[in-house]
Short mmCIF file of C-alpha atoms and ligand atoms in Angstrom, two decimals:
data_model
loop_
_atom_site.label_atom_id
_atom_site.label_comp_id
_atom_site.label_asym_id
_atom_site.label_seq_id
_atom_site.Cartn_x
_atom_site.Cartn_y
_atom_site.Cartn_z
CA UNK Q 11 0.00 0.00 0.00
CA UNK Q 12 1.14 3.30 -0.87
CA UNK Q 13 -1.16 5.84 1.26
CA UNK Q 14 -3.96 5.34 3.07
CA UNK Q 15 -6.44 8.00 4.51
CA UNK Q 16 -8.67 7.33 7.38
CA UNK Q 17 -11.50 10.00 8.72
CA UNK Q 18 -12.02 9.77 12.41
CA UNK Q 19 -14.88 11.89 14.60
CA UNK Q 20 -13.75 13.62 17.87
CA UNK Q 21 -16.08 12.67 21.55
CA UNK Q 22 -17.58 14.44 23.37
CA UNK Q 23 -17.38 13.21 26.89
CA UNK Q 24 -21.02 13.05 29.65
CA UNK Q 25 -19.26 11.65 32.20
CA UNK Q 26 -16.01 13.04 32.02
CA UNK Q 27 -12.00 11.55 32.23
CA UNK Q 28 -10.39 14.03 34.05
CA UNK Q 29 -6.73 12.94 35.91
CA UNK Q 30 -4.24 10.12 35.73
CA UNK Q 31 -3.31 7.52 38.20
CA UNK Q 32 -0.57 6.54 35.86
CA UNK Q 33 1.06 9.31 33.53
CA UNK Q 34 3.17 6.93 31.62
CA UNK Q 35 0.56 4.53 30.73
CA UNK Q 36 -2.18 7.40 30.02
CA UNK Q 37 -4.49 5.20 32.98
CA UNK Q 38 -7.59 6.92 34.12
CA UNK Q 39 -8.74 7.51 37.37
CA UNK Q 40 -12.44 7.23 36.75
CA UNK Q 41 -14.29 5.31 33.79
CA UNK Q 42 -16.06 7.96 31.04
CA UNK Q 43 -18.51 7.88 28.67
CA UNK Q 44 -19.21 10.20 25.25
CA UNK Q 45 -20.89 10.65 22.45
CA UNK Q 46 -19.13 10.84 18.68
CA UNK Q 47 -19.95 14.06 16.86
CA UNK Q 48 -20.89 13.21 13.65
CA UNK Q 49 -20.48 16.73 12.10
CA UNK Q 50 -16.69 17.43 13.09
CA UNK Q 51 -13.95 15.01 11.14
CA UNK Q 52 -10.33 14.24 11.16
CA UNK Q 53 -8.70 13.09 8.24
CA UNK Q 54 -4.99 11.55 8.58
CA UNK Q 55 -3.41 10.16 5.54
CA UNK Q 56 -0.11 8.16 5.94
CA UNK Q 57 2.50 7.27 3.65
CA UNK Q 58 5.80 5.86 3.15
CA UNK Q 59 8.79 8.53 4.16
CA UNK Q 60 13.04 7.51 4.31
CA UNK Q 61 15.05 8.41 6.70
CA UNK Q 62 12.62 10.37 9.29
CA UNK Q 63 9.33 10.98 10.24
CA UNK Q 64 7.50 13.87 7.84
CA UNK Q 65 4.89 15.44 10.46
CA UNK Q 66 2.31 17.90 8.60
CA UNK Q 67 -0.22 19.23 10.64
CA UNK Q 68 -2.71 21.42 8.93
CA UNK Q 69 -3.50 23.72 11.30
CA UNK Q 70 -1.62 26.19 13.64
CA UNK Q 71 0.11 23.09 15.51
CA UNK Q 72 2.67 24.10 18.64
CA UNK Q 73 5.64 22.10 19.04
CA UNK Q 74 4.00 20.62 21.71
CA UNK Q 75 0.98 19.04 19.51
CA UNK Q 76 4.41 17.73 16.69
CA UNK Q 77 6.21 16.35 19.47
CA UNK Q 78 3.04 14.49 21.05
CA UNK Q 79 2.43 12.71 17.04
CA UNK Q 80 6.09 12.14 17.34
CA UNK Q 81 6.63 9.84 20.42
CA UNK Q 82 3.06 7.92 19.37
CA UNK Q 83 4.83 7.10 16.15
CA UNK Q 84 7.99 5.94 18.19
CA UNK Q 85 5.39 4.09 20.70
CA UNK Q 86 4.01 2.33 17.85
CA UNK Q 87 7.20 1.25 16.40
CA UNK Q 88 8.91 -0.02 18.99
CA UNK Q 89 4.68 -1.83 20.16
CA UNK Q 90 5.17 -3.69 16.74
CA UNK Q 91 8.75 -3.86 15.60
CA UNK Q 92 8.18 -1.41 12.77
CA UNK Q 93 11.71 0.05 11.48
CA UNK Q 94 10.18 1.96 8.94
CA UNK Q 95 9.48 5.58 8.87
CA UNK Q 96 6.10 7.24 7.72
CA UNK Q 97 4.81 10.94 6.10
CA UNK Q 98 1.87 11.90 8.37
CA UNK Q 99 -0.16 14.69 6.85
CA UNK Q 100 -3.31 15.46 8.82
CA UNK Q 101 -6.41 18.21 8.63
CA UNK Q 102 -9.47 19.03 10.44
CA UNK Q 103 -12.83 21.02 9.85
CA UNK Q 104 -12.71 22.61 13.38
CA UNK Q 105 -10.89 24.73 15.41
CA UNK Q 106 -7.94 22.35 16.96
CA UNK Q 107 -6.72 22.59 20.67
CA UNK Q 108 -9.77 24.72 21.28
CA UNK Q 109 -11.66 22.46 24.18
CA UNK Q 110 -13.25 20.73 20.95
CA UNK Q 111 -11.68 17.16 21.53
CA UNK Q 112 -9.19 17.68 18.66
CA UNK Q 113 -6.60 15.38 20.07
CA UNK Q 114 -9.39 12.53 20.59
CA UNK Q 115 -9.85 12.29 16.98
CA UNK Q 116 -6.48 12.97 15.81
CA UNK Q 117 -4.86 10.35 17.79
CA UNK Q 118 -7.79 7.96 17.32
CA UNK Q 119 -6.50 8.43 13.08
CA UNK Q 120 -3.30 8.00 13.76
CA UNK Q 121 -3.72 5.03 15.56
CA UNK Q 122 -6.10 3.31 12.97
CA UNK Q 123 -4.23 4.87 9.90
CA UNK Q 124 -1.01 3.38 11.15
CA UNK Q 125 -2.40 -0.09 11.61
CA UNK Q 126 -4.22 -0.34 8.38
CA UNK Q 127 -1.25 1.01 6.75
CA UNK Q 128 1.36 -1.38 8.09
CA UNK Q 129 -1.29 -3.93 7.67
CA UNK Q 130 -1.26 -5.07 11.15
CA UNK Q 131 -4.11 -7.67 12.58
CA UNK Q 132 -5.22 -5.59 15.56
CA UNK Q 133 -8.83 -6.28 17.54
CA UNK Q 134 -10.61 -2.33 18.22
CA UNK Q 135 -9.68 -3.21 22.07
CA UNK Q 136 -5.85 -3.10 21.07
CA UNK Q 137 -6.68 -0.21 18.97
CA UNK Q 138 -8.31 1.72 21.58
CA UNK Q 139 -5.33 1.23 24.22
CA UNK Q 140 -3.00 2.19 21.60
CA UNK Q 141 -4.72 5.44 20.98
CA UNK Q 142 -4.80 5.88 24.40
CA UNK Q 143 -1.47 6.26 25.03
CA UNK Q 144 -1.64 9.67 22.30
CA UNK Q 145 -4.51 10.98 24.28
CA UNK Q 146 -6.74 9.21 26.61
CA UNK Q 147 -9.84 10.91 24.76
CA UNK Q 148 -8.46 8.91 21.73
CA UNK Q 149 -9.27 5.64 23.51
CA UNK Q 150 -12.57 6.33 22.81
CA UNK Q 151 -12.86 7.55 19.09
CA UNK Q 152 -12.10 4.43 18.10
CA UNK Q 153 -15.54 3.32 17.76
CA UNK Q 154 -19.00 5.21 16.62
CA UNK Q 155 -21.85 5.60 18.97
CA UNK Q 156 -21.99 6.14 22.16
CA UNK Q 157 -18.91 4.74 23.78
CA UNK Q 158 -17.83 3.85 27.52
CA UNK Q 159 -14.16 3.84 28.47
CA UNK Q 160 -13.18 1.38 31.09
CA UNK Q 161 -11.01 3.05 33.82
CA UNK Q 162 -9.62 -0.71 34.60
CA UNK Q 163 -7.29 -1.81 37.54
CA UNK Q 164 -4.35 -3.66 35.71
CA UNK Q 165 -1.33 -1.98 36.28
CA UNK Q 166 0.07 -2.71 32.83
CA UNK Q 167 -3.09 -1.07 31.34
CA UNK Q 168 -4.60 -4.42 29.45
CA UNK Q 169 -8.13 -3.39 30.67
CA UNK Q 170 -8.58 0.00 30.14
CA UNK Q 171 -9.76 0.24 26.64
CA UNK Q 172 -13.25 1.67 25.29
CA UNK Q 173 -16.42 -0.63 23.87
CA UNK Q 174 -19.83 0.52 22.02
CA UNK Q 175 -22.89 1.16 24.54
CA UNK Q 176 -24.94 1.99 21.55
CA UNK Q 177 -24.58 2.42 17.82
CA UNK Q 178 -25.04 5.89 16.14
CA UNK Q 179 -28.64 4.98 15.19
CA UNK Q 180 -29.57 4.62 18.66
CA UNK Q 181 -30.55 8.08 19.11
CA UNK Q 182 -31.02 9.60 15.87
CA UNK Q 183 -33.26 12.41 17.33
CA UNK Q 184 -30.08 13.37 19.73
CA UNK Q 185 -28.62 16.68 18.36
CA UNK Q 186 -25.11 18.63 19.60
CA UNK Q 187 -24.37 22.08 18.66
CA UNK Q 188 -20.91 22.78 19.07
CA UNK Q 189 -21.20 26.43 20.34
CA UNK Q 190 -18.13 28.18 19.21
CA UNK Q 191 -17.06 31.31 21.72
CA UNK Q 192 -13.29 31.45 21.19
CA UNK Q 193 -11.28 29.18 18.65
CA UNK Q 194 -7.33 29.98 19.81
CA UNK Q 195 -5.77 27.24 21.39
CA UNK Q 196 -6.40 26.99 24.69
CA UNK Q 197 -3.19 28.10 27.14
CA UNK Q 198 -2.87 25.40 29.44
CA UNK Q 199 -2.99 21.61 27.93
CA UNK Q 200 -5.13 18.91 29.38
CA UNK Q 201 -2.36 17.29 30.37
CA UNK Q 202 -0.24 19.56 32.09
CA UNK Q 203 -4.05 20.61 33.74
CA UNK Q 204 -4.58 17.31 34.71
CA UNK Q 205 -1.38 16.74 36.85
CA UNK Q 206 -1.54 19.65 38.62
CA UNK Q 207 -5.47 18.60 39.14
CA UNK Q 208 -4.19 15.61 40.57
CA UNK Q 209 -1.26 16.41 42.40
CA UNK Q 210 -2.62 19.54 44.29
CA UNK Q 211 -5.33 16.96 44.40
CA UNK Q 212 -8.46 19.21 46.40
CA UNK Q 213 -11.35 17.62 48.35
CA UNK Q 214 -13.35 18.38 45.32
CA UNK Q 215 -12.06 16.31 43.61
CA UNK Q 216 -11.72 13.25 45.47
CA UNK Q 217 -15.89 13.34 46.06
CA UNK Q 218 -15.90 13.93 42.07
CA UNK Q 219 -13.82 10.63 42.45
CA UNK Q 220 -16.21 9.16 44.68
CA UNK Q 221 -19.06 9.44 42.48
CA UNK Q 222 -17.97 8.16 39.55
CA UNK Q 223 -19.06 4.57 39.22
CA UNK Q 224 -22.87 5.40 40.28
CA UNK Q 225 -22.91 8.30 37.82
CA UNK Q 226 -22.12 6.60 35.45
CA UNK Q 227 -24.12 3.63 35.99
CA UNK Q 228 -27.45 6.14 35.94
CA UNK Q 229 -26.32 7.61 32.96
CA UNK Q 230 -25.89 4.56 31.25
CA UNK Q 231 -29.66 3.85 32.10
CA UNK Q 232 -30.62 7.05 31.17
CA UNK Q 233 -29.08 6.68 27.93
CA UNK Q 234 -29.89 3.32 27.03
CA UNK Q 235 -34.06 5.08 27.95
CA UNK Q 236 -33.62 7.99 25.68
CA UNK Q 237 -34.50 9.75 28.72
CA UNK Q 238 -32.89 13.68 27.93
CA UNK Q 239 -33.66 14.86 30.57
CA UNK Q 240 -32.05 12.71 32.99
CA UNK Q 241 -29.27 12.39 30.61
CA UNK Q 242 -28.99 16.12 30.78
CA UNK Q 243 -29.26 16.13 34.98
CA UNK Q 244 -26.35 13.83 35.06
CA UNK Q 245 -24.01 15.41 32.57
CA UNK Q 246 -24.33 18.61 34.43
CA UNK Q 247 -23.41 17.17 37.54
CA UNK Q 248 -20.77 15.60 36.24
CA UNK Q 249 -19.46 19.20 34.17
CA UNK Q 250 -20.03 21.15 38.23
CA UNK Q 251 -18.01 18.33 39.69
CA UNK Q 252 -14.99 18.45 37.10
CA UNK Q 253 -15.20 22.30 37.22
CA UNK Q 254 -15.20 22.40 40.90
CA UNK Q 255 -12.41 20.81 41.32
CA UNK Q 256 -10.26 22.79 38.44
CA UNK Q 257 -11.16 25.54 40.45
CA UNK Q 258 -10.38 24.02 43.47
CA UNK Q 259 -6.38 23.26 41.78
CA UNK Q 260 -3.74 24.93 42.94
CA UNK Q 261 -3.13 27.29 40.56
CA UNK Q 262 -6.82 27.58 39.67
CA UNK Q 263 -7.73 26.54 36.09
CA UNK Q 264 -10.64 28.98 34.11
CA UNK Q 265 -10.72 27.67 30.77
CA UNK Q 266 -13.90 29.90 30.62
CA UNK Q 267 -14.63 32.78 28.89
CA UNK Q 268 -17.80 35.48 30.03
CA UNK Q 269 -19.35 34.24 26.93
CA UNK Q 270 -19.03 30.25 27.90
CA UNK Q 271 -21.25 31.66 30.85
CA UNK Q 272 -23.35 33.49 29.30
CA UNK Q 273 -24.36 30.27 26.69
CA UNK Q 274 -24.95 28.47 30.11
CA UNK Q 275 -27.32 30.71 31.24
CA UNK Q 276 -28.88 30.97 28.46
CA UNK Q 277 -28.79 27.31 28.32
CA UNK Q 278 -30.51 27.48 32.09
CA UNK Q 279 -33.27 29.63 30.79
CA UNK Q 280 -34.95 27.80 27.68
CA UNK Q 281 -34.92 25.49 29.72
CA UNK Q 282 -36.93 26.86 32.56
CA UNK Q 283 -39.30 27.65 29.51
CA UNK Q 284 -39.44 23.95 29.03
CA UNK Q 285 -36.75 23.20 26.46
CA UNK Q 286 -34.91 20.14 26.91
CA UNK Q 287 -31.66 21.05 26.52
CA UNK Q 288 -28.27 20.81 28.45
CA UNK Q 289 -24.63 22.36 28.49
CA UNK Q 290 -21.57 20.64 28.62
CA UNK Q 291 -17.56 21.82 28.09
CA UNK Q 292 -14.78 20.22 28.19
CA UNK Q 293 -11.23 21.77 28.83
CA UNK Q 294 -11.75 24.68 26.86
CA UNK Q 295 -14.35 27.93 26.63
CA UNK Q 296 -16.36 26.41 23.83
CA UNK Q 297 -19.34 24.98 24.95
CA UNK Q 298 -22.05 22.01 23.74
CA UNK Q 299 -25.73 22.47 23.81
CA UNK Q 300 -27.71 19.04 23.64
CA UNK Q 301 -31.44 18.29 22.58
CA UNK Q 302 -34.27 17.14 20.37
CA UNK Q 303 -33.59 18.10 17.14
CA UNK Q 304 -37.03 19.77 16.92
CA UNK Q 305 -35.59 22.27 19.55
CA UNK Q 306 -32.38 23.22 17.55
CA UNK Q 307 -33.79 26.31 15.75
CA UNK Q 308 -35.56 27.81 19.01
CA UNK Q 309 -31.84 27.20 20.91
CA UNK Q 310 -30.03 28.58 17.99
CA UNK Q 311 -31.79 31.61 17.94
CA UNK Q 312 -31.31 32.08 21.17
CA UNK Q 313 -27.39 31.78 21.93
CA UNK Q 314 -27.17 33.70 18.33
CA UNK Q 315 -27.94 36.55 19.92
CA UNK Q 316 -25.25 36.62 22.46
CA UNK Q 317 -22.41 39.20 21.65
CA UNK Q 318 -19.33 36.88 21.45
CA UNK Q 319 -20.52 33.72 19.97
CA UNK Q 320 -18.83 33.33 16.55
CA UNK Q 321 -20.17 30.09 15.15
CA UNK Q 322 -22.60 27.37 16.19
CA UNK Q 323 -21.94 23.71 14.49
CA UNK Q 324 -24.51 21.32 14.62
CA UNK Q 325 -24.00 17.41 14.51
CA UNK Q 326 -25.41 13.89 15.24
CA UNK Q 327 -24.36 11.19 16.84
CA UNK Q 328 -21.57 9.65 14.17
CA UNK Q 329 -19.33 6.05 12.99
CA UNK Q 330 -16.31 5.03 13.92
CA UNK Q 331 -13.22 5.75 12.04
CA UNK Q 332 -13.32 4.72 7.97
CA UNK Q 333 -11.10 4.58 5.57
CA UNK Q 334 -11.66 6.40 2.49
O1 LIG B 16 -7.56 13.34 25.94
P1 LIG B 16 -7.21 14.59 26.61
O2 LIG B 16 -5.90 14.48 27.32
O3 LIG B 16 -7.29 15.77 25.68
O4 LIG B 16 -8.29 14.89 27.78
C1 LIG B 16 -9.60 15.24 27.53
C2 LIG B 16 -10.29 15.65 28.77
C3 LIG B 16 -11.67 16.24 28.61
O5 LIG B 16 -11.93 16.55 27.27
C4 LIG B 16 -11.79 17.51 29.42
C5 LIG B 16 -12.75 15.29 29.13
C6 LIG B 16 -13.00 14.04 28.32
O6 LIG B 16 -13.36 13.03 28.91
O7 LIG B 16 -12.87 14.08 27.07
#
């Protein structure tokens, strides 16, 4: 094979991974859950380079984000005894390193495109805990649907992997608009966030801890009922628990713009006036508005009208990664 392209979605995560208890292995402390967003792609294309690795991302990429695709090519040569080198060339159709999952799908591609490519026999478990190891996010764009990510206990990292809940058509009514307040990338990484989350390690977060495993069993239920509502009740919680406890860190972390609280509000407010609808964010100011789809153009109009909002992207519930 000469060059292969493969189109990966990002996740957005309900129940959220937030913190390491191993930093080499990429090993969460709690198990997550998210949803793949249909309407935002990744495409990675890989081919054959001499020498050295060619690294081309197509977007404003720090050295930070070319080192990161650097060691996870190393990581997956020395996983497989590959002694070849490749050209990695990759682009996306929304802001990256924004709070918009970028890496989830971007490491998820170059996880699957490297596989295919070297034509290597690997099960979507292995596949998952290889993309792991880019970004833990990735773990979980490895499949479509709705997708649960398994903290596990091993200490070599063998069981925490992701696996289907549902498949994209389970909830074809579900919609996401990606509300788009602020599209620089963001100052402090996830990861470096995460440590310091972890290490300064505030009460916070250890009940956020403490929570986890019966969250996310009632939002598995909720899910699996179509129930929005209740889906909505314990993604919130979830988002208050996470934020608490970045606020909590030592130094604080405010990935949050005015205008990330004003969409909130907003959110708070249709849906006193009975509009199912709910607000997450991940590490980042951008925030996501979920509902019926019949409710999109009310909810739209709405957080259109607040001065700072620049774009709003709406998407499904999408596939795993293809190759095209
Ligand atoms: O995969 P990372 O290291 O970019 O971490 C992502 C963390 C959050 O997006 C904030 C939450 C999540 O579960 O995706």
């Amino acid at each position: 094979m000469t060059k292969i392209t493969v189109r990966t979605h990002p996740n957005l995560a309900l129940i959220k991974y937030w913190g390491k208890r191993d930093e080499a292995l990429m090993l969460p402390t709690r198990s997550s859950l998210s949803l793949t967003l249909d309407a935002l792609t990744t495409e990675t294309t890989i081919t054959h380079a001499s020498g050295r690795d060619e690294i081309h991302l197509a977007f404003n990429a720090s050295t930070n984000a070319q080192q990161k695709v650097q060691s996870f090519i190393d990581l997956f040569r020395k996983m497989f005894g590959i002694t070849h080198h490749f050209s990695v060339s990759s682009v996306n159709n929304f802001p990256t390193g924004a709070g918009l999952a970028s890496s989830s799908s971007g490491f998820a591609a170059l996880a699957c495109g490297l596989a295919k490519y070297c034509k290597l026999n690997v099960s979507d478990r292995e596949l998952s805990i290889l993309a792991r190891q880019g970004s833990g996010s990735a773990a979980r764009s490895i499949h479509g649907g709705i997708v649960l990510w398994h903290k596990g206990q091993l200490p070599d990292g063998t069981d925490s992997y992701a696996e289907q809940l549902c498949n994209e058509h389970h909830w074809p009514e579900f919609c996401i608009l990606a509300v788009i307040v602020d599209s620089k990338e963001k100052k402090i990484n996830s990861r470096h966030a995460m440590q310091t989350t972890t290490t300064t390690n505030p009460l916070s977060y250890q009940h956020w801890i403490a929570s986890s495993e019966h969250r996310l069993a009632e939002m598995v239920t909720a899910i699996t009922a179509k129930d929005i509502m209740r889906v909505g009740q314990h993604a919130e919680q979830d988002w208050h628990g996470m934020h608490a406890s970045m606020r909590d860190t030592t130094p604080t972390l405010d990935y949050w713009t005015l205008t990330s609280y004003e969409v909130i509000k907003a959110v708070e407010h249709l849906r006193s006036g009975n509009i199912q609808c709910f607000f997450t964010t991940d590490a980042g100011p951008n925030v996501f508005v979920c509902s019926h789809r019949d409710d999109v153009a009310p909810i739209t109009a709405r957080l259109t009208t607040i001065p700072g909002v620049a774009t709003i992207i709406p998407s499904g519930i999408g596939g795993k990664p293809k190759i095209l």
